[in-house]
mmCIF file of C-alpha atoms in Angstrom:
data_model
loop_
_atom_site.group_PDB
_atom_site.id
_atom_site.type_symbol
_atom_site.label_atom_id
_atom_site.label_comp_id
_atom_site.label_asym_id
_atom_site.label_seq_id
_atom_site.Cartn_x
_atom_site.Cartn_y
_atom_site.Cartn_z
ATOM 1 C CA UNK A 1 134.974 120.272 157.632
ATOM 2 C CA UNK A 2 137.588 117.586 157.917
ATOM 3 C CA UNK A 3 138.024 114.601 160.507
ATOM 4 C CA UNK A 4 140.884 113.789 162.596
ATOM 5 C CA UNK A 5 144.239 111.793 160.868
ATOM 6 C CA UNK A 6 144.363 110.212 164.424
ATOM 7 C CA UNK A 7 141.932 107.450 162.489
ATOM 8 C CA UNK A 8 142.939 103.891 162.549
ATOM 9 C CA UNK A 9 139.756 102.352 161.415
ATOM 10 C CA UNK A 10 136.022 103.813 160.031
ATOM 11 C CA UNK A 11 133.195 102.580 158.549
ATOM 12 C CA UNK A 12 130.000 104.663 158.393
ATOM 13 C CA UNK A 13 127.111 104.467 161.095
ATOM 14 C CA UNK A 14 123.576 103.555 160.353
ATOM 15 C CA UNK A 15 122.100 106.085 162.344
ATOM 16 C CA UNK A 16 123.174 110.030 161.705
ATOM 17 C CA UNK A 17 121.696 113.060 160.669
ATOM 18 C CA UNK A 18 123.016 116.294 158.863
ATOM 19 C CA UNK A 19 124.835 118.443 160.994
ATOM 20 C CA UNK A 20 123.425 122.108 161.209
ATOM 21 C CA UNK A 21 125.187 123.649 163.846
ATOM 22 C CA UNK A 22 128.529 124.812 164.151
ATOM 23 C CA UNK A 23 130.959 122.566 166.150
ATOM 24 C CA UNK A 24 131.552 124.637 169.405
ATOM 25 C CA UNK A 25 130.810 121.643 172.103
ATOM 26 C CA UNK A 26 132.737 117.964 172.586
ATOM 27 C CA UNK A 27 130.618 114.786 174.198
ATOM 28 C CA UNK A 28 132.370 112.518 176.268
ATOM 29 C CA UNK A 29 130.890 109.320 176.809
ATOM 30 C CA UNK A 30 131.929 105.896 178.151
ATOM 31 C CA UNK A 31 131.138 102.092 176.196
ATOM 32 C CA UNK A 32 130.450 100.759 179.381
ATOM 33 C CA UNK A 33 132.477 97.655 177.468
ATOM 34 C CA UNK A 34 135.952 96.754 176.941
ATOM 35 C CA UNK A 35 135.785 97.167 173.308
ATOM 36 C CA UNK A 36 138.579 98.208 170.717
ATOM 37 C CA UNK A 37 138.212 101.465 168.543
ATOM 38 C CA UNK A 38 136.935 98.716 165.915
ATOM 39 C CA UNK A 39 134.754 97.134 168.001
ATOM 40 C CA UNK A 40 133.074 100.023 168.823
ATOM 41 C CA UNK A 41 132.839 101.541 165.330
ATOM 42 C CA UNK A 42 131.350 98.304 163.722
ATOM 43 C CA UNK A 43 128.086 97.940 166.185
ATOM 44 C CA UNK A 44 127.220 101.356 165.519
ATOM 45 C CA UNK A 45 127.666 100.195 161.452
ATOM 46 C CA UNK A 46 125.330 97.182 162.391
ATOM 47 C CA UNK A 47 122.562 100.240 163.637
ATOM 48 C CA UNK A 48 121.093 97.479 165.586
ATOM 49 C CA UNK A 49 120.675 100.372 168.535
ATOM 50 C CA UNK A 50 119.516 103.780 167.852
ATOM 51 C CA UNK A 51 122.412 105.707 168.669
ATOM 52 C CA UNK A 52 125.852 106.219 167.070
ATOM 53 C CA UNK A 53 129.442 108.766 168.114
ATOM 54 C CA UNK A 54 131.500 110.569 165.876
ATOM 55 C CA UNK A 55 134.340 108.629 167.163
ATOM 56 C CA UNK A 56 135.199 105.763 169.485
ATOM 57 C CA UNK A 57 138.240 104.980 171.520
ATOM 58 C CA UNK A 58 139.672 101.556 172.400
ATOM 59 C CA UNK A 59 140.742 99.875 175.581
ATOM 60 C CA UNK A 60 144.371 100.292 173.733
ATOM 61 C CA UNK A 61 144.608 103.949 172.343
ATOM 62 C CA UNK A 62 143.168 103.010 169.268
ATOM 63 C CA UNK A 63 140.830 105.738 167.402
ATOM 64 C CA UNK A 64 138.027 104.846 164.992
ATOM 65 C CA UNK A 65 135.390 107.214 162.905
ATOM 66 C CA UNK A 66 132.096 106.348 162.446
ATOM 67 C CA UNK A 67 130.675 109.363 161.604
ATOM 68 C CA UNK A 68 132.127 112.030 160.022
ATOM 69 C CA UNK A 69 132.003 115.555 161.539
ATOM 70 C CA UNK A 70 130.138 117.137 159.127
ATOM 71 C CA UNK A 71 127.303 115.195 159.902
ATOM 72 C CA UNK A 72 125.460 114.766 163.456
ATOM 73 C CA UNK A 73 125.507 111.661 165.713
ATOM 74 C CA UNK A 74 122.534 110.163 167.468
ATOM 75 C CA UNK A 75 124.451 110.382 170.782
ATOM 76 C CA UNK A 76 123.640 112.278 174.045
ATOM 77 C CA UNK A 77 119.744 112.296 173.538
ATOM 78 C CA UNK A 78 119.596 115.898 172.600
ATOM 79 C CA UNK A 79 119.368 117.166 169.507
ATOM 80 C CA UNK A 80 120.633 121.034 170.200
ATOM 81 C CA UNK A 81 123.877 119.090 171.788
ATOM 82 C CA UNK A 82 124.483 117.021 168.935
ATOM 83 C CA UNK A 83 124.235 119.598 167.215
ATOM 84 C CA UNK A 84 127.139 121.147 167.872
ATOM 85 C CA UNK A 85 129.099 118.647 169.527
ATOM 86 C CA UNK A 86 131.618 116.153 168.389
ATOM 87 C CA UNK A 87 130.959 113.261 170.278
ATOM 88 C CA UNK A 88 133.642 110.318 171.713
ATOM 89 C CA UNK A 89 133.188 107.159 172.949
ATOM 90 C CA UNK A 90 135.731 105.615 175.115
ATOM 91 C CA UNK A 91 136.252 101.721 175.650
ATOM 92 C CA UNK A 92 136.304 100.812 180.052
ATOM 93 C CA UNK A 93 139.433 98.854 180.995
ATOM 94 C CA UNK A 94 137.444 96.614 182.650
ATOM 95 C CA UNK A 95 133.571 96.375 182.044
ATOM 96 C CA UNK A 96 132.137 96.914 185.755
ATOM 97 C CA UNK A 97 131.763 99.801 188.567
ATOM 98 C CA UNK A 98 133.723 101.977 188.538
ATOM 99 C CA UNK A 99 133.861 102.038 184.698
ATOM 100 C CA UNK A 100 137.556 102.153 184.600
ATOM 101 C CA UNK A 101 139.419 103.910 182.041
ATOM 102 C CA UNK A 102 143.298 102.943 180.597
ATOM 103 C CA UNK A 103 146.302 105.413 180.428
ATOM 104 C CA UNK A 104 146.124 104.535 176.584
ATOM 105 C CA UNK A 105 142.943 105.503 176.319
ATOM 106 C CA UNK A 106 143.133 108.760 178.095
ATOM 107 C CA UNK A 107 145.834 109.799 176.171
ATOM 108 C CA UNK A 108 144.337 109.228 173.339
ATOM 109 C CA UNK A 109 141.374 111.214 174.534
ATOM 110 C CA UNK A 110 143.158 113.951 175.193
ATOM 111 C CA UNK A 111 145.096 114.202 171.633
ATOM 112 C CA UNK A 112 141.832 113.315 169.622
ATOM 113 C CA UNK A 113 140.243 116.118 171.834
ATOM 114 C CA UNK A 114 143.157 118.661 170.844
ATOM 115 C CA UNK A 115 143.120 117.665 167.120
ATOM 116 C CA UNK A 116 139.251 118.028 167.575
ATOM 117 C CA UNK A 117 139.683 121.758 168.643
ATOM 118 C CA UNK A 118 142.192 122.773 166.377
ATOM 119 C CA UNK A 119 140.834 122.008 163.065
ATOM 120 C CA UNK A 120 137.294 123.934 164.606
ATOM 121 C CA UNK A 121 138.930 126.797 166.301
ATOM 122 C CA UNK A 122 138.070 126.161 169.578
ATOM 123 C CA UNK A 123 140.437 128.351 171.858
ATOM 124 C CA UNK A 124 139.590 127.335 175.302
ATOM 125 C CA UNK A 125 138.064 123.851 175.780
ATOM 126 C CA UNK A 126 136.705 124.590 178.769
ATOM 127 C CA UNK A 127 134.446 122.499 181.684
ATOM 128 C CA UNK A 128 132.115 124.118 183.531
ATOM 129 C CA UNK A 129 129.842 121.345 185.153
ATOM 130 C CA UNK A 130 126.989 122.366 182.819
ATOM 131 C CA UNK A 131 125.603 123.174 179.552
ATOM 132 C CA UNK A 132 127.348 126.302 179.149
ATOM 133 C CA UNK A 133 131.095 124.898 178.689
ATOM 134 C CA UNK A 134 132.495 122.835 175.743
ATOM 135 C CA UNK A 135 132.731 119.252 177.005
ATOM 136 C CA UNK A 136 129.317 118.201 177.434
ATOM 137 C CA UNK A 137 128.218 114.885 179.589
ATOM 138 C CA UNK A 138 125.105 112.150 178.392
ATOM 139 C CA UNK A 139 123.895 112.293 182.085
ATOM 140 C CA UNK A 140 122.952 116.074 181.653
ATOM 141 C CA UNK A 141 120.243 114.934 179.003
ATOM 142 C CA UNK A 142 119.125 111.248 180.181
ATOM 143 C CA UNK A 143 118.618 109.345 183.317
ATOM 144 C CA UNK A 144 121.714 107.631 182.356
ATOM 145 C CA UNK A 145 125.021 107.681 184.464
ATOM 146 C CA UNK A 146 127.297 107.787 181.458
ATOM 147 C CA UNK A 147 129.730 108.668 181.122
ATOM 148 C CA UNK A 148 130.512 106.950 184.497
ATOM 149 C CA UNK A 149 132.554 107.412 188.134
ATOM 150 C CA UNK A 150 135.729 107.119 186.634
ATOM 151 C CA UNK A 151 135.365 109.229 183.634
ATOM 152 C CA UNK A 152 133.327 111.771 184.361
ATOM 153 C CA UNK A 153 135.638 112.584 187.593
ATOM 154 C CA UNK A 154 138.661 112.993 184.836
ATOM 155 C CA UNK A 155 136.368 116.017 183.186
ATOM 156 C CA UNK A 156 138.197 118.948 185.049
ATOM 157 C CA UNK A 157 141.698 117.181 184.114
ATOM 158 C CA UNK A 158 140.514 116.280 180.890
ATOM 159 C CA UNK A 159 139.958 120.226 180.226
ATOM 160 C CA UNK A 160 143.352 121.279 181.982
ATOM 161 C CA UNK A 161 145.074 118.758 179.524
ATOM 162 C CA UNK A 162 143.976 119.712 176.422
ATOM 163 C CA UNK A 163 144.105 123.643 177.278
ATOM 164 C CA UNK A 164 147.799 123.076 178.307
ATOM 165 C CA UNK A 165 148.474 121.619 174.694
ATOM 166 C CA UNK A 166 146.582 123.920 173.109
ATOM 167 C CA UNK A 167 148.009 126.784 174.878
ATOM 168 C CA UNK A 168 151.527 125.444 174.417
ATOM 169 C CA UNK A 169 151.308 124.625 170.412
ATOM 170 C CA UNK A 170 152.371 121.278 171.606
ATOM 171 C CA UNK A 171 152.003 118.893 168.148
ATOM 172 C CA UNK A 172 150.125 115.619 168.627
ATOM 173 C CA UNK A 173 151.638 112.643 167.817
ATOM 174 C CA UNK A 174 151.144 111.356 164.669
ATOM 175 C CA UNK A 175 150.093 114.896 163.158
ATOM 176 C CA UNK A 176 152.587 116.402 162.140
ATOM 177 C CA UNK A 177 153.462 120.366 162.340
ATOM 178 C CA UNK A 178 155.802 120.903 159.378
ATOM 179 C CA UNK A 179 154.816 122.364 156.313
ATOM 180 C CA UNK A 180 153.559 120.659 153.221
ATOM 181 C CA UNK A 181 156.353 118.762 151.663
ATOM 182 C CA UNK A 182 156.796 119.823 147.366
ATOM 183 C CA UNK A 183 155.195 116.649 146.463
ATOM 184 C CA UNK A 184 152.271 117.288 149.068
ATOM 185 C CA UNK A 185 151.141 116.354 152.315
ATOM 186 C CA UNK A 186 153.063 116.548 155.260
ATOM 187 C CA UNK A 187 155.645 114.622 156.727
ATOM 188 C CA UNK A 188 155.197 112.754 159.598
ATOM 189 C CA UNK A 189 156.554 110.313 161.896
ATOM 190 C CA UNK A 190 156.845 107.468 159.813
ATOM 191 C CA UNK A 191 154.538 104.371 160.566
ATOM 192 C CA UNK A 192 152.989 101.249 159.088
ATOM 193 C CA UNK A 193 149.250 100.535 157.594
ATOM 194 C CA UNK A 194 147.441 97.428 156.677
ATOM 195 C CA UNK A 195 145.065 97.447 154.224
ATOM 196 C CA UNK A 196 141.871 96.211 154.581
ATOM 197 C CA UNK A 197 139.957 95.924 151.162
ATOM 198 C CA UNK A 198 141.156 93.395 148.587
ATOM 199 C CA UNK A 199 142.419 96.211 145.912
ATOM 200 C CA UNK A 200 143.472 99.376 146.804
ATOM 201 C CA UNK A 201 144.744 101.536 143.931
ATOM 202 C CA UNK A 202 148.043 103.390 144.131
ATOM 203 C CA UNK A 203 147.983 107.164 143.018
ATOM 204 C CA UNK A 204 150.644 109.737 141.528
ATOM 205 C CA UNK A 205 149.332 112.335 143.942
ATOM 206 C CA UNK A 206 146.466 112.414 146.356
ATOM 207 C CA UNK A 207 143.224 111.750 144.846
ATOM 208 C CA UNK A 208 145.282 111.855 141.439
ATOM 209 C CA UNK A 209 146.291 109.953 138.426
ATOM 210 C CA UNK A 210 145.960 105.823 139.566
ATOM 211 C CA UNK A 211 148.941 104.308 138.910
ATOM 212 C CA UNK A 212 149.100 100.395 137.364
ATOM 213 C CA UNK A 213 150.094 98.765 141.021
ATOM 214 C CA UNK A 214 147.192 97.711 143.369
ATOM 215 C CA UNK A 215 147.611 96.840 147.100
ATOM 216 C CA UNK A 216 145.705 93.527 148.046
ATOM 217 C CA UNK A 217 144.350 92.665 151.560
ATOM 218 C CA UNK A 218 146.320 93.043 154.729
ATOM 219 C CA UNK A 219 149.372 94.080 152.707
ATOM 220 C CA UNK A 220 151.710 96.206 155.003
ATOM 221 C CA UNK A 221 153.558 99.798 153.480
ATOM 222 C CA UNK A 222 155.419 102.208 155.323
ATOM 223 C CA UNK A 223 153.785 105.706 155.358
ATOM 224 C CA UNK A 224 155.973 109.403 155.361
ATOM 225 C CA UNK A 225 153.421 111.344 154.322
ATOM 226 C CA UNK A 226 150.103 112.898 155.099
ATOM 227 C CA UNK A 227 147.368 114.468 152.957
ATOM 228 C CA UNK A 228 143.434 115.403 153.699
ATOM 229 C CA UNK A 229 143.343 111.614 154.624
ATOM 230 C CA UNK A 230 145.981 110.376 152.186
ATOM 231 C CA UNK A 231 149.129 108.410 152.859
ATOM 232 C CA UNK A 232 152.415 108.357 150.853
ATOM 233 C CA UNK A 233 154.060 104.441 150.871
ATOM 234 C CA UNK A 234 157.658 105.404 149.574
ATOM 235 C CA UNK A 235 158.692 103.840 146.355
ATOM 236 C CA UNK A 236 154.872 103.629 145.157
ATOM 237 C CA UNK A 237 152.457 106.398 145.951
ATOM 238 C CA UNK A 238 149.691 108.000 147.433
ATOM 239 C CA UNK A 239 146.459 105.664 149.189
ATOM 240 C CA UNK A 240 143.319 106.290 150.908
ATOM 241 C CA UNK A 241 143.517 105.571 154.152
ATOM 242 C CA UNK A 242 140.088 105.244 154.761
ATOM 243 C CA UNK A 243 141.125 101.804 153.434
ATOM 244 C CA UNK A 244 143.700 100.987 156.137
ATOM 245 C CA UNK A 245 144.390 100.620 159.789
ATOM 246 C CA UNK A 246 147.459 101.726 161.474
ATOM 247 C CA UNK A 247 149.824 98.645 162.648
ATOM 248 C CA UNK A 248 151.012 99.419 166.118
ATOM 249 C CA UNK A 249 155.191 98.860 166.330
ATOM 250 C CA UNK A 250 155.941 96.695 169.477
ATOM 251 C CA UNK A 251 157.509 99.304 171.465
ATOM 252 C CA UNK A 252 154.286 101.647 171.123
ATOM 253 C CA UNK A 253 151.679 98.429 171.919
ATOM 254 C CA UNK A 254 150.115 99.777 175.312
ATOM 255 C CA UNK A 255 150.180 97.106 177.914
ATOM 256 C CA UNK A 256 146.562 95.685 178.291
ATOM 257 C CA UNK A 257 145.133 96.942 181.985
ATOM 258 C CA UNK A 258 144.528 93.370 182.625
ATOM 259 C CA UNK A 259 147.746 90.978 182.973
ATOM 260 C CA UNK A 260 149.231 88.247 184.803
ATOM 261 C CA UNK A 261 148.252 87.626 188.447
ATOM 262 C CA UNK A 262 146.094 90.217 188.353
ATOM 263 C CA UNK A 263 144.055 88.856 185.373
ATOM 264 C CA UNK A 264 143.534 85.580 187.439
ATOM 265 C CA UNK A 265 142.692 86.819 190.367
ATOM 266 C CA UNK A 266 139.852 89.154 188.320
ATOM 267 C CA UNK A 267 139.025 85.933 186.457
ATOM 268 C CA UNK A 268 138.572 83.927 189.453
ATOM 269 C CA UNK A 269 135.957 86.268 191.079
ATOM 270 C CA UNK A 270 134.030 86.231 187.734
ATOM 271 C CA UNK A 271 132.912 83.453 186.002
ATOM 272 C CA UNK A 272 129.368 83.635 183.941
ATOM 273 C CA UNK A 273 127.754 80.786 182.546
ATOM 274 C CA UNK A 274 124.112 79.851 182.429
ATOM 275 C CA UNK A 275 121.857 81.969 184.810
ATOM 276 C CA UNK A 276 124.182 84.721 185.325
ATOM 277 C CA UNK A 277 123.201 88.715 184.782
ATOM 278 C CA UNK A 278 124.040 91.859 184.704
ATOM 279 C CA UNK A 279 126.577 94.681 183.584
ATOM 280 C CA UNK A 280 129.467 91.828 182.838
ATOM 281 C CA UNK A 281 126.890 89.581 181.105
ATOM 282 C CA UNK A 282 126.053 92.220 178.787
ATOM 283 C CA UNK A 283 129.693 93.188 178.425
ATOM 284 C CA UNK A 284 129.620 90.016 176.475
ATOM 285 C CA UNK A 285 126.554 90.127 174.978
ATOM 286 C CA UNK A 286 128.333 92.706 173.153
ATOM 287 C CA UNK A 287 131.366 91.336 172.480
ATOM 288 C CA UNK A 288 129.715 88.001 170.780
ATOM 289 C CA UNK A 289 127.309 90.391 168.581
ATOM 290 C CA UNK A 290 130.231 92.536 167.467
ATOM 291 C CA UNK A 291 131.649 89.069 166.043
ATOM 292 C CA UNK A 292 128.647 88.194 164.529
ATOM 293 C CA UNK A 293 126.453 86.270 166.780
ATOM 294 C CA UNK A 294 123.001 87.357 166.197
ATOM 295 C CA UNK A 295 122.339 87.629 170.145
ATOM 296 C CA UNK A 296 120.186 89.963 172.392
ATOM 297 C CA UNK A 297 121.853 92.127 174.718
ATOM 298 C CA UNK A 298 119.626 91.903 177.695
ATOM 299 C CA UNK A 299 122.293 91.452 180.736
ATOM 300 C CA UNK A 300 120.821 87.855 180.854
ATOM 301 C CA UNK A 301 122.980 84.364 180.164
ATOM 302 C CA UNK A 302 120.113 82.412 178.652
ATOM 303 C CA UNK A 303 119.976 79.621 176.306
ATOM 304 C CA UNK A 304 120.973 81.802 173.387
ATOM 305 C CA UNK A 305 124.082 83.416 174.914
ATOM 306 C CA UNK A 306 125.051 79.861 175.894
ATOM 307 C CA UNK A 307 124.747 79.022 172.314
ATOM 308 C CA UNK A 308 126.558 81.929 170.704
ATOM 309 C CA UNK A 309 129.571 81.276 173.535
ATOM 310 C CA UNK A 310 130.246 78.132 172.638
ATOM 311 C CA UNK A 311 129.823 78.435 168.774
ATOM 312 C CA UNK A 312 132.888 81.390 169.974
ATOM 313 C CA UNK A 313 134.715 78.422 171.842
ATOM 314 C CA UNK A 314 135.023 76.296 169.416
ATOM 315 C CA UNK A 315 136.509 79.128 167.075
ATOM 316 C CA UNK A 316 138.999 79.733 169.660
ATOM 317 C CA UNK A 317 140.008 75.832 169.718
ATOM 318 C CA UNK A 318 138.358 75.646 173.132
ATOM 319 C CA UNK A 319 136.129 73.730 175.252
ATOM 320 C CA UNK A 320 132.526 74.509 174.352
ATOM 321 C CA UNK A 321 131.389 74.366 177.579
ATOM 322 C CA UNK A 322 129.361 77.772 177.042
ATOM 323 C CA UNK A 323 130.902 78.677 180.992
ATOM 324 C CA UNK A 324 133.572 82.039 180.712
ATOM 325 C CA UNK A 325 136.578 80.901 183.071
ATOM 326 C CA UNK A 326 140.564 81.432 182.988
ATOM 327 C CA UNK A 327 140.618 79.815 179.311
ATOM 328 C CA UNK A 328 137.718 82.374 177.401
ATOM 329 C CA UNK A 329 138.326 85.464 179.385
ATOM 330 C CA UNK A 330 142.051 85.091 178.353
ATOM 331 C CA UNK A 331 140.738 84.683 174.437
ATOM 332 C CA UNK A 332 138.389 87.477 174.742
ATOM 333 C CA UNK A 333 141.011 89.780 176.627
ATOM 334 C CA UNK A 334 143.607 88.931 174.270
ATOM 335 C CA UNK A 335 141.131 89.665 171.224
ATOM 336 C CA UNK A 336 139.952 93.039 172.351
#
């Protein structure tokens, strides 16, 4: 059982289980956050909730694995759906009613959800408003309204989508069709990776003979070539990517949903400081504990959130003021 090459970042989940069932079912969910595919991925590594998604989706398109599909993700609050879905969590564009979702993530959706089907012969992914079809929403197994207005209206879209690709042999983006090239993988359209451990070995072929070069931290290499989660770097070798994140070219960045005079007006209407609560509060609750502020995530702007902000501030050459106006909703917008 393999995991999508649409991967830009993973690191492993606290909380999973084996996977007994066949894959036959996909779980949409929403953060109820504006998080990136990173962000996402590293609080479920942190386990500090009891929950966790096969794979998360960022405000910008990007795509990140935290656990792997052979195994089974604490996600909709039923086992039998776990089970034998794969389940996706995708970032809000902004973090408030109606749980709005960006073009860039969507799209990615829909390709992750086509890759998804594929590689686990799934013909039809089809949407019945229950149990009975292949996507599969939270709300039908908590009192919970995830995966949101927004989203879960996009469900009967979401299945025309993907059947249209699926039907059509359309090839995703970044996977490539062609066959396997003599010195293996797969060629594909050619983009860049940054590594992100301090030595990564080069290889002869995947998984094969090291060679004597190492890449060091947040070098940058071209990569042709595909393999069962391998890239080829021309002139070196073969690397993990499990070990890299793809570096999006400036003509491909998506345009944040937020800019410009829209951004201030948003801003204007919500600053939080001391006292404030709710959905937008915890919105960045989260955001502070996926940077490592040890904070609670209770909706409420207390003493320690006012702490943690300002600690934030001052790492973004700011006013610690511990109040979110024009100046820190810019910073945390910009940071994802």
């Amino acid at each position: 059982m393999s995991n999508s090459s649409l991967v830009t970042y993973s690191r492993l989940a606290k909380w999973y289980s084996p996977r007994k069932g066949k894959i036959s079912k996909i779980a949409i969910h929403h953060m109820a956050a504006r998080w990136t595919a990173k962000n996402c991925v590293d609080f479920f590594a942190r386990g500090s909730r009891y929950g966790s998604s096969q794979y998360c989706i960022g405000y910008d398109g990007s795509i990140g694995l935290s656990v792997p599909e052979d195994k089974r993700a604490w996600t909709t609050s039923s086992i039998w759906c776990d089970e034998q879905a794969v389940t996706i969590e995708v970032s809000n564009s902004i973090a408030e009613h109606p749980w709005p979702i960006s073009d860039a993530s969507y799209k990615a959706l829909i390709y992750l959800i086509v890759d998804i089907c594929r590689r686990n012969g799934i013909k039809d992914c089809t949407y019945t408003g229950t149990k009975e079809g292949v996507l599969q929403k939270h709300s039908w197994y908590a009192a919970t309204p995830c995966p949101g207005p927004t989203l879960g209206a996009l469900f009967p879209k979401i299945s025309r989508d993907v059947n249209a690709m699926l039907k059509s042999g359309a090839p995703i983006p970044g996977i490539s069709a062609s066959m396997p090239v003599s010195s293996g993988g797969a060629k594909v359209e050619p983009y860049f990776a940054k590594v992100t451990v301090t030595d990564l070995n080069i290889r002869k072929t995947p998984n094969g003979e090291k060679t004597k070069e190492k890449l060091g931290l947040n070098d940058v290499v071209k990569i042709t070539k595909e393999s069962d989660g391998w890239g080829y770097t021309e002139g070196k070798g073969w690397i993990s990517l499990k070990y890299t994140s793809k570096v999006q070219g400036v003509a491909s960045t998506p345009t944040p949903a937020l800019v410009t005079d829209a951004l201030t007006a948003w801003i204007a209407k919500h600053h939080l400081k001391i006292g404030s609560e709710g959905e937008l509060v915890g919105g960045l609750q989260a955001f502070l504990y996926a940077r490592g502020y040890k904070i609670s995530i209770d909706r409420k702007f207390g003493k320690e959130t006012d702490d943690a902000l300002k600690k934030y501030q001052i790492s973004q050459s700011l006013d610690g003021d511990g109040i979110v106006g024009q100046k820190t909703w810019r910073a945390i917008f910009k940071e994802g």
